[in-house]
PDB file of C-alpha atoms in Angstrom:
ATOM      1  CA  UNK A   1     -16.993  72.864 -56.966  1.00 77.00           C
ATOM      2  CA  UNK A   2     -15.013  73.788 -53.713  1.00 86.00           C
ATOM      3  CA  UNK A   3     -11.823  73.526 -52.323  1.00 90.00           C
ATOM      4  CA  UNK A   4      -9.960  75.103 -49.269  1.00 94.00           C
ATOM      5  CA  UNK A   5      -6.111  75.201 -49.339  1.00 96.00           C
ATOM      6  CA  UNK A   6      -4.491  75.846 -45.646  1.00 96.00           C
ATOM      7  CA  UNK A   7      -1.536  77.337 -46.132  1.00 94.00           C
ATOM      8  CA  UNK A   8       1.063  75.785 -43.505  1.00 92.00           C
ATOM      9  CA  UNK A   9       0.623  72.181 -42.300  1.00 93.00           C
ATOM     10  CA  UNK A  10       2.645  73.513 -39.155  1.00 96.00           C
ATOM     11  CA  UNK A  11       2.661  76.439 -37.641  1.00 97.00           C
ATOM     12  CA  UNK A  12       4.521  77.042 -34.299  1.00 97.00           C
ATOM     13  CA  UNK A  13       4.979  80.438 -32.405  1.00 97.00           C
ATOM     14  CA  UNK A  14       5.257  81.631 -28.480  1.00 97.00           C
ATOM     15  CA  UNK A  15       2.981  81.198 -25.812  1.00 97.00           C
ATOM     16  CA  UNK A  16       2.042  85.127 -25.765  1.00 97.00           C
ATOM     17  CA  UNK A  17       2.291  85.406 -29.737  1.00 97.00           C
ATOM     18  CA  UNK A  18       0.213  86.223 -32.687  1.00 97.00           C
ATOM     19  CA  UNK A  19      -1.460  83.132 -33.885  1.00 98.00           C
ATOM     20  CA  UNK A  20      -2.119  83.427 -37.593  1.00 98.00           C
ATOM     21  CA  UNK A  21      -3.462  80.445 -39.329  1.00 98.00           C
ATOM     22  CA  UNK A  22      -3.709  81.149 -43.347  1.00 98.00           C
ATOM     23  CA  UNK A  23      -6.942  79.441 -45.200  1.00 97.00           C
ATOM     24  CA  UNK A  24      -7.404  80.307 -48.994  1.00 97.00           C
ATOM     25  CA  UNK A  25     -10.599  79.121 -50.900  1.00 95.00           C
ATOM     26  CA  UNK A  26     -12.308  78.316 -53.869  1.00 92.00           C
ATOM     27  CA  UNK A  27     -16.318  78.255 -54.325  1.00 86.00           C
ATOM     28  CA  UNK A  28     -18.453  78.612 -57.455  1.00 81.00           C
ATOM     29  CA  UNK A  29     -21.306  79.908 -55.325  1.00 82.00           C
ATOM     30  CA  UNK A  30     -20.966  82.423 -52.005  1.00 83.00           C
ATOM     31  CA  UNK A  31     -19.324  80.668 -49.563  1.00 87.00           C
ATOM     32  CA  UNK A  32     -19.953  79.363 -45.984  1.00 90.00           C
ATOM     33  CA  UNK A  33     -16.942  79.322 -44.033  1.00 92.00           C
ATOM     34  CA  UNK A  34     -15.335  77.157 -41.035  1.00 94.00           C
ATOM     35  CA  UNK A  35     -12.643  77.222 -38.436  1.00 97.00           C
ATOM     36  CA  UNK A  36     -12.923  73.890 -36.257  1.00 96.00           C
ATOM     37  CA  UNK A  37     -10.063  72.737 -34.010  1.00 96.00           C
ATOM     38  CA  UNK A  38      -8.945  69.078 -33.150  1.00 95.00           C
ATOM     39  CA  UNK A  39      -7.469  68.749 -29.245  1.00 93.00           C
ATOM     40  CA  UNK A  40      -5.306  65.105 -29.278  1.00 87.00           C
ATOM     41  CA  UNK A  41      -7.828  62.078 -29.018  1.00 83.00           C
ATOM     42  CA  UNK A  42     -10.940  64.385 -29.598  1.00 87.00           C
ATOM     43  CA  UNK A  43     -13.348  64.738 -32.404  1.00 89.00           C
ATOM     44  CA  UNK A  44     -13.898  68.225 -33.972  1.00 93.00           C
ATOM     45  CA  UNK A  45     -15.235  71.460 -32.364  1.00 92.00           C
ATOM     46  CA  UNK A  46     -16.461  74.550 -34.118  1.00 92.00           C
ATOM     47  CA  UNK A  47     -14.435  77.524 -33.481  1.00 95.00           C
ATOM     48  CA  UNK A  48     -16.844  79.358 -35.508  1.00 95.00           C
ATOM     49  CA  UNK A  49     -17.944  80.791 -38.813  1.00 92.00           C
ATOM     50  CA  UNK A  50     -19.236  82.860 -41.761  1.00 92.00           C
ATOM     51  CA  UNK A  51     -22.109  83.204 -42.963  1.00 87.00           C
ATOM     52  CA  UNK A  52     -23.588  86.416 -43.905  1.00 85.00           C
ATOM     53  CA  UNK A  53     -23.178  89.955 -42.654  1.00 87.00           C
ATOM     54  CA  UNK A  54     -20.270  91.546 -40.677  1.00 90.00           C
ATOM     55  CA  UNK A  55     -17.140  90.361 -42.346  1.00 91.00           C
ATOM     56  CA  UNK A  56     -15.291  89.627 -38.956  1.00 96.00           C
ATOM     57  CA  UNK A  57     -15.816  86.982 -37.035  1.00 96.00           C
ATOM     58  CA  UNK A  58     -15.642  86.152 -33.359  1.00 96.00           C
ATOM     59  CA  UNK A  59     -15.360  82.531 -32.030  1.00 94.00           C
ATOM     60  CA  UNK A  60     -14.537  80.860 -28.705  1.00 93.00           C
ATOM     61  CA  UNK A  61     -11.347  81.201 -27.213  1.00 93.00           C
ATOM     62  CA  UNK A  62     -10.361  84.385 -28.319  1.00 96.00           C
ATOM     63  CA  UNK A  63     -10.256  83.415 -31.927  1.00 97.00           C
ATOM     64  CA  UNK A  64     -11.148  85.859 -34.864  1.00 97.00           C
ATOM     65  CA  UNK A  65     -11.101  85.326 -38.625  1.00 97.00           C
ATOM     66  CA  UNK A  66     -12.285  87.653 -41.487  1.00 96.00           C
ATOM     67  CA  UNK A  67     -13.675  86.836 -44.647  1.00 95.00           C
ATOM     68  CA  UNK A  68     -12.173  88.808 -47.602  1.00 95.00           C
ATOM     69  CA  UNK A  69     -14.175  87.799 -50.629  1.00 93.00           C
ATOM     70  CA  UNK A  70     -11.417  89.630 -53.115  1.00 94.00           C
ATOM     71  CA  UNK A  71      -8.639  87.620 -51.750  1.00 94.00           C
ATOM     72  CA  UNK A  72     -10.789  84.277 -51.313  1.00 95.00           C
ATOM     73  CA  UNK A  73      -9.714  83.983 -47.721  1.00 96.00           C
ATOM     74  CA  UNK A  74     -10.693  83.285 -44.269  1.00 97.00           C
ATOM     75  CA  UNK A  75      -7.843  83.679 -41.598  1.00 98.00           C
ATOM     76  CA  UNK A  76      -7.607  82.335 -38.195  1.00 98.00           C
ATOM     77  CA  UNK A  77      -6.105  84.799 -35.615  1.00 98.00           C
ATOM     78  CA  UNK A  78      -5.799  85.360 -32.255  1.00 98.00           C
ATOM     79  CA  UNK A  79      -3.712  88.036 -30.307  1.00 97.00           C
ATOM     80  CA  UNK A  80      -1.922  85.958 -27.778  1.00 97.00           C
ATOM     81  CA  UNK A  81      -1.433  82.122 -27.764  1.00 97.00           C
ATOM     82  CA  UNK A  82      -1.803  79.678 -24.876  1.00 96.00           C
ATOM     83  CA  UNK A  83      -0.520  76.680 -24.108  1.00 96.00           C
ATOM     84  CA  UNK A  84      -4.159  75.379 -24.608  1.00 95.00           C
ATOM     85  CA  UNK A  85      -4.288  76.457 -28.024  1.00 97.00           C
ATOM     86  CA  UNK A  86      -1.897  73.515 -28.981  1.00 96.00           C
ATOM     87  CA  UNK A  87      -4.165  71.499 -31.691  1.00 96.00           C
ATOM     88  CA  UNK A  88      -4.985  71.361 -35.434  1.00 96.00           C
ATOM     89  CA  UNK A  89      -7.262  73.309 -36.811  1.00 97.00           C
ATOM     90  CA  UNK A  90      -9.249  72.802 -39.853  1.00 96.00           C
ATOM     91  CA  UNK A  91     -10.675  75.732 -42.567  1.00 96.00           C
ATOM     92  CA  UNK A  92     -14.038  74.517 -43.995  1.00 93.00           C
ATOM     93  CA  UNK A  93     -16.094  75.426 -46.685  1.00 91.00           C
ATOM     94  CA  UNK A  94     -19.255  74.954 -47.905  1.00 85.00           C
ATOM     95  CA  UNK A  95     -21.748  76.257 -50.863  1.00 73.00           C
ATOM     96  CA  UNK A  96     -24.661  75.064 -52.648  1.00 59.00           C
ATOM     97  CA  UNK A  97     -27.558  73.626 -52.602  1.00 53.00           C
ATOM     98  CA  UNK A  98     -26.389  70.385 -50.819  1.00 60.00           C
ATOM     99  CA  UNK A  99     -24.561  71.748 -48.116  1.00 63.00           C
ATOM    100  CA  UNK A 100     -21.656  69.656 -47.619  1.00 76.00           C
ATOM    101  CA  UNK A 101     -18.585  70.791 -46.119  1.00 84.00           C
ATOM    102  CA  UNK A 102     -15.357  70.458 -47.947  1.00 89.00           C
ATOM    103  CA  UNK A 103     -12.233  70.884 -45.381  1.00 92.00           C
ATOM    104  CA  UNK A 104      -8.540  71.774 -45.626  1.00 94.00           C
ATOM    105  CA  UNK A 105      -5.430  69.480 -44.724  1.00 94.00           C
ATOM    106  CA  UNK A 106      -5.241  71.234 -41.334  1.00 95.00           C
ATOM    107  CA  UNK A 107      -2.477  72.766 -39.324  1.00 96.00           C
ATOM    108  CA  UNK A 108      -0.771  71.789 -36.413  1.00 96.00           C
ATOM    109  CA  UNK A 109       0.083  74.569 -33.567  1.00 97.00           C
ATOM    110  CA  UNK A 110       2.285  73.976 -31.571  1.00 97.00           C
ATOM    111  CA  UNK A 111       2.912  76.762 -28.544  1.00 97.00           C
ATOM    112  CA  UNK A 112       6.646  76.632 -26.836  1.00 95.00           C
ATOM    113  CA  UNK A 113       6.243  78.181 -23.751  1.00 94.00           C
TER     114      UNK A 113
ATOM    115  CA  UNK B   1     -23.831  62.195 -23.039  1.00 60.00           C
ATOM    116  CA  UNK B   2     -22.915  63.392 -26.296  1.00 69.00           C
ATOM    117  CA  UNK B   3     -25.043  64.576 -28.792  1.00 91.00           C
ATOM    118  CA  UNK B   4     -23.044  62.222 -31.491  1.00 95.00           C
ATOM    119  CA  UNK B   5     -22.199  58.759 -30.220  1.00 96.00           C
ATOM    120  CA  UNK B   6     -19.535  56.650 -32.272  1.00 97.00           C
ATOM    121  CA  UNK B   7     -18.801  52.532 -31.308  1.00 96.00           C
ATOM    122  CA  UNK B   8     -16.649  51.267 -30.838  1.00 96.00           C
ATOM    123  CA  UNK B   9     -13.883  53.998 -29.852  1.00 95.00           C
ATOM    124  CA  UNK B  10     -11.046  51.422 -31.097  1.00 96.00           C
ATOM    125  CA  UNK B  11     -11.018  48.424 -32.760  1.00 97.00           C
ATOM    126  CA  UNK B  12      -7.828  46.218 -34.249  1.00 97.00           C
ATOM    127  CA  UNK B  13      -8.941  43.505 -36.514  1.00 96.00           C
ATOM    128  CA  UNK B  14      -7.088  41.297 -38.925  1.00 96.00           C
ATOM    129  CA  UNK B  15      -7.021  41.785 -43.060  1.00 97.00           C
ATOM    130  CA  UNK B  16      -9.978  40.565 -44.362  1.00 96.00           C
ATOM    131  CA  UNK B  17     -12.447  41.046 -41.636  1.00 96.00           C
ATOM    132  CA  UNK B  18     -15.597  42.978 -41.777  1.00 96.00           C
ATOM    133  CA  UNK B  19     -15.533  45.513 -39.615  1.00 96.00           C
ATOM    134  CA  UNK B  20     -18.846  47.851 -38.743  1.00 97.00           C
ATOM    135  CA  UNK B  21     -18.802  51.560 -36.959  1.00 98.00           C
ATOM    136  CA  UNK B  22     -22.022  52.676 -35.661  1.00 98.00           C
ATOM    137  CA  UNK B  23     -23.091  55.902 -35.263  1.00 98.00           C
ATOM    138  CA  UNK B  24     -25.936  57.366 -33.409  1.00 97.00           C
ATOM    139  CA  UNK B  25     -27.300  60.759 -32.751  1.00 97.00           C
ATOM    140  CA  UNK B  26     -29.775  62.470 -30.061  1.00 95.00           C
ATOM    141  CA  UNK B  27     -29.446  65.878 -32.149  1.00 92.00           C
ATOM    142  CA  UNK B  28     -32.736  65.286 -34.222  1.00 91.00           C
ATOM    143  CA  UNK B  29     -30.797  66.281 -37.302  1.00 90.00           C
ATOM    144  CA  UNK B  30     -31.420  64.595 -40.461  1.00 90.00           C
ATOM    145  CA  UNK B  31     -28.093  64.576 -42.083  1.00 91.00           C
ATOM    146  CA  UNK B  32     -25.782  62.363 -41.149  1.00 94.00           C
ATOM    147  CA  UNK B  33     -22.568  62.012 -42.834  1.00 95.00           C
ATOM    148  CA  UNK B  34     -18.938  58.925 -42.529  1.00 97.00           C
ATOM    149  CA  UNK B  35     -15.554  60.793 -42.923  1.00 96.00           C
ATOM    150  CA  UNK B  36     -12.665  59.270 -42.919  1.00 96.00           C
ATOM    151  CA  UNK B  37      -9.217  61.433 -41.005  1.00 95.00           C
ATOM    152  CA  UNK B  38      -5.023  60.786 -42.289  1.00 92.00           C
ATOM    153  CA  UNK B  39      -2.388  62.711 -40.622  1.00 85.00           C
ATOM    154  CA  UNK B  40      -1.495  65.036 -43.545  1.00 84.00           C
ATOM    155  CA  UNK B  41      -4.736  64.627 -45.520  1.00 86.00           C
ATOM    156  CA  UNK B  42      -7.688  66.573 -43.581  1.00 88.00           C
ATOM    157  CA  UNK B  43     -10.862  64.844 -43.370  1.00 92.00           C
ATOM    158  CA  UNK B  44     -12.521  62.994 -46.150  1.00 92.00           C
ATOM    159  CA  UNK B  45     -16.111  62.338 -47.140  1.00 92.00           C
ATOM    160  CA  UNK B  46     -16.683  58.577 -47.203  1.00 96.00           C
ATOM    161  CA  UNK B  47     -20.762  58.735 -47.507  1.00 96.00           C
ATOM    162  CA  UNK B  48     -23.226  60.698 -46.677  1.00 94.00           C
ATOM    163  CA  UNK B  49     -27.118  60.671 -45.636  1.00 94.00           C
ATOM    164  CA  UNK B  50     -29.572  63.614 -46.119  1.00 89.00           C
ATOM    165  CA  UNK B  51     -32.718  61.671 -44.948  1.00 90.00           C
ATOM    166  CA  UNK B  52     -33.311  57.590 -44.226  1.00 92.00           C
ATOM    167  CA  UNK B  53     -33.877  56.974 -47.915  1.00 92.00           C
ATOM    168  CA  UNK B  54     -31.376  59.108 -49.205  1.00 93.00           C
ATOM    169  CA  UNK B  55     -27.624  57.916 -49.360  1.00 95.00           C
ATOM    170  CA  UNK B  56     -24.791  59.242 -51.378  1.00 93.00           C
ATOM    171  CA  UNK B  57     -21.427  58.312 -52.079  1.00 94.00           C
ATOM    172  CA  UNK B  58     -18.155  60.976 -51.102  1.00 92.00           C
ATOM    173  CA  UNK B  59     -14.688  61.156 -52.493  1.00 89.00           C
ATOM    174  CA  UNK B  60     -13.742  57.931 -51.369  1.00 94.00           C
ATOM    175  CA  UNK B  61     -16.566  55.325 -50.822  1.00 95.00           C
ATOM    176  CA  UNK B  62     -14.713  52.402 -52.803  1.00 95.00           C
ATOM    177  CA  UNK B  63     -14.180  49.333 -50.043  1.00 95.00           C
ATOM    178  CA  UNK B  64     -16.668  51.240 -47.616  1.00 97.00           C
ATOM    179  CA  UNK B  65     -20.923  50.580 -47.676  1.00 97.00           C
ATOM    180  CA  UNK B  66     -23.547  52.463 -45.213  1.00 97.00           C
ATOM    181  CA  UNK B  67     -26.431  51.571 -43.917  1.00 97.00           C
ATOM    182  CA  UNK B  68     -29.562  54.532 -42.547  1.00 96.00           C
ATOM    183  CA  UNK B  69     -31.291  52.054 -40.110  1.00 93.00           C
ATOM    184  CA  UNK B  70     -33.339  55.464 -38.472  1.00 94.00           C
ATOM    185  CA  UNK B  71     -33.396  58.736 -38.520  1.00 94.00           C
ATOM    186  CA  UNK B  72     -30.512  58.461 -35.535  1.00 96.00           C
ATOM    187  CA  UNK B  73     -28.604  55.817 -36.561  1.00 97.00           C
ATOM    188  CA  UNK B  74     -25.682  55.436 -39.157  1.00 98.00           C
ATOM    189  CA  UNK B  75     -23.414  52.780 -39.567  1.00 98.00           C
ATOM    190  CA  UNK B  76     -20.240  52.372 -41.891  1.00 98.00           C
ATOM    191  CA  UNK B  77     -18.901  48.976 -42.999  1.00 97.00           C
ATOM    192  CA  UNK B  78     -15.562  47.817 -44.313  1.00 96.00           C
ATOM    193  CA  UNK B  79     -16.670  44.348 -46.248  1.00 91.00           C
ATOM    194  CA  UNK B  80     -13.004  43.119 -46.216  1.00 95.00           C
ATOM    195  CA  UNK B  81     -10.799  45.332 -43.708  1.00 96.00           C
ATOM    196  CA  UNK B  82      -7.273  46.010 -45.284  1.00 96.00           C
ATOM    197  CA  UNK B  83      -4.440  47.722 -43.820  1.00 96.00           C
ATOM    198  CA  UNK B  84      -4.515  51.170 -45.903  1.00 95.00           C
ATOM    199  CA  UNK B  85      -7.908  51.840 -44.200  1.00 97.00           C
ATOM    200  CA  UNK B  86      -6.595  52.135 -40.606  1.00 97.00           C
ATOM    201  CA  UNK B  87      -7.340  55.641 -39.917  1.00 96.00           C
ATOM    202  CA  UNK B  88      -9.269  57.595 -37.690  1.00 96.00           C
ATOM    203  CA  UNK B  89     -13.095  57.607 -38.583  1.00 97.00           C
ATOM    204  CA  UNK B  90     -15.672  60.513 -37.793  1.00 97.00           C
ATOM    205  CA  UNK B  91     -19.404  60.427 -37.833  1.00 97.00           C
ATOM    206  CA  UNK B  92     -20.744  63.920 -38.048  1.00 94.00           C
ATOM    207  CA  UNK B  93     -24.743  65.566 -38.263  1.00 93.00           C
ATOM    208  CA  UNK B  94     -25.819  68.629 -39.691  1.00 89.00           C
ATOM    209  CA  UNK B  95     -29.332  70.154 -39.354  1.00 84.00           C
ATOM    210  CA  UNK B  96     -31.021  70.094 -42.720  1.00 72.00           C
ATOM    211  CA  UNK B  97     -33.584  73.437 -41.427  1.00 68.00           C
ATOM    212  CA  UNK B  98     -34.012  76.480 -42.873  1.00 56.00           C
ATOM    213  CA  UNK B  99     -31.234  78.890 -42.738  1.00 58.00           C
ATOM    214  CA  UNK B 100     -28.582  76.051 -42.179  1.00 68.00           C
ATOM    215  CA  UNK B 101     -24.961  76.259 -43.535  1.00 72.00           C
ATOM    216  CA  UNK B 102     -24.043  73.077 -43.480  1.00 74.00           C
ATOM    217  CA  UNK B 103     -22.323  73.009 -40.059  1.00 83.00           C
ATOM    218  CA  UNK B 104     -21.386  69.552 -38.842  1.00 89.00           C
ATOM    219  CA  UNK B 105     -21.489  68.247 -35.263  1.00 91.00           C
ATOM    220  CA  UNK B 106     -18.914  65.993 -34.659  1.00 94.00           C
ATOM    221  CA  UNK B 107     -19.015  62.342 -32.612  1.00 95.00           C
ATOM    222  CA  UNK B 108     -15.492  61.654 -30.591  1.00 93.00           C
ATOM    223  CA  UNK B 109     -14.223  58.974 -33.425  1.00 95.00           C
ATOM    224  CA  UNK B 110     -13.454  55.570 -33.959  1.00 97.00           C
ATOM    225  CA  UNK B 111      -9.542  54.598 -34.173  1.00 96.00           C
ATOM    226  CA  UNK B 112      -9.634  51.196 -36.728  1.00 97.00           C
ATOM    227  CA  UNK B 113      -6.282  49.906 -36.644  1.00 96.00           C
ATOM    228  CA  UNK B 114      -6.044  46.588 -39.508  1.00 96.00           C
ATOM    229  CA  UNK B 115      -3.539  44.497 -39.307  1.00 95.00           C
TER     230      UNK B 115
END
């Protein structure tokens, strides 16, 4: 069984501010893990992800997250919002045999400029 | 074009109705999967497809059938459309080859509205 918990179903900050989107999550097996992000009337992108290997990730946009197996988590960051960050973003996971992802309730971000 | 095409983009129908969403793909993957997006809820699994003879139901499948006509092609039906299924609907792919983690490719969605 899996589950993902996104801490936050809003999260607003500065246009020049630490972005920090909190995912928490639960998997019986070693995870695979998921950032995607929704713009408005768009289907869903990959930001990127974990699989194996180096613990921090780098996506597009400037994002980061890193995977920290002894807290269960998997947090979005990113240094300095934009105005085109504005979206909601959704932590994934997945595990198994049968490869399907579960996903979070997503967060909204909302950059004031 | 898009790798993951979804028709039609939006529909309004009336209670009652049968309503399909198509789905086709250009990807060459072989898993194909229906999700079904609430504001507040996240995405959830409707059905999914791991080959054309292979189809499984998700968390929430009751109301909703699918049909694997090809390898490309994967429709979702609503028998008899009712209100508290208006929601935005995702098609999504994932490559079923060695060394994959499940990562889904996402079509643009399809916005049912019932009445």
């Amino acid at each position: 069984a899996q589950s993902v918990t996104q801490l936050g179903s809003h999260v607003s900050v500065s246009e020049g501010a630490l972005v920090l989107l909190r995912c928490n999550y639960s998997s019986s097996v070693p995870p695979y893990l998921f950032w995607y992000v929704q713009y408005p009337n768009q289907g869903l992108q990959l930001l990127l992800k974990y699989t194996t290997g180096a613990t921090l990730v780098k996506g597009i946009n400037g994002f980061e997250a890193e995977f920290k197996k002894s807290e269960t988590s998997f947090h979005l960051t990113k240094p300095s919002a934009h105005m085109s960050d504005a979206a909601e973003y959704f932590c994934a996971v997945s595990g198994g045999s049968n490869y399907k992802l579960t996903f979070g309730k997503g967060t909204l971000l909302t950059v004031n400029p | 074009d898009a790798d993951v095409t979804q028709t039609p983009r939006n529909r309004i129908t009336k209670t009652g109705k049968r309503i399909m969403l198509e789905c086709s793909q250009t990807k060459g993957h072989d898993r194909m999967y229906w999700y079904r997006q609430d504001p507040g809820l996240g995405l959830q699994l409707i059905y999914y497809s791991f080959d054309v003879k292979d189809i499984n139901k998700g968390e929430i499948s009751d109301g909703y059938s699918v049909s694997r006509q090809a390898q490309a092609k994967f429709s979702l039906s609503l028998e008899s459309a009712i209100p508290n299924q208006t929601a935005l609907y995702f098609c999504a792919t994932s490559d079923a080859g060695t060394g994959n983690t499940g990562e889904l490719f996402f079509g643009e969605g399809s916005r049912l509205t019932v009445l």
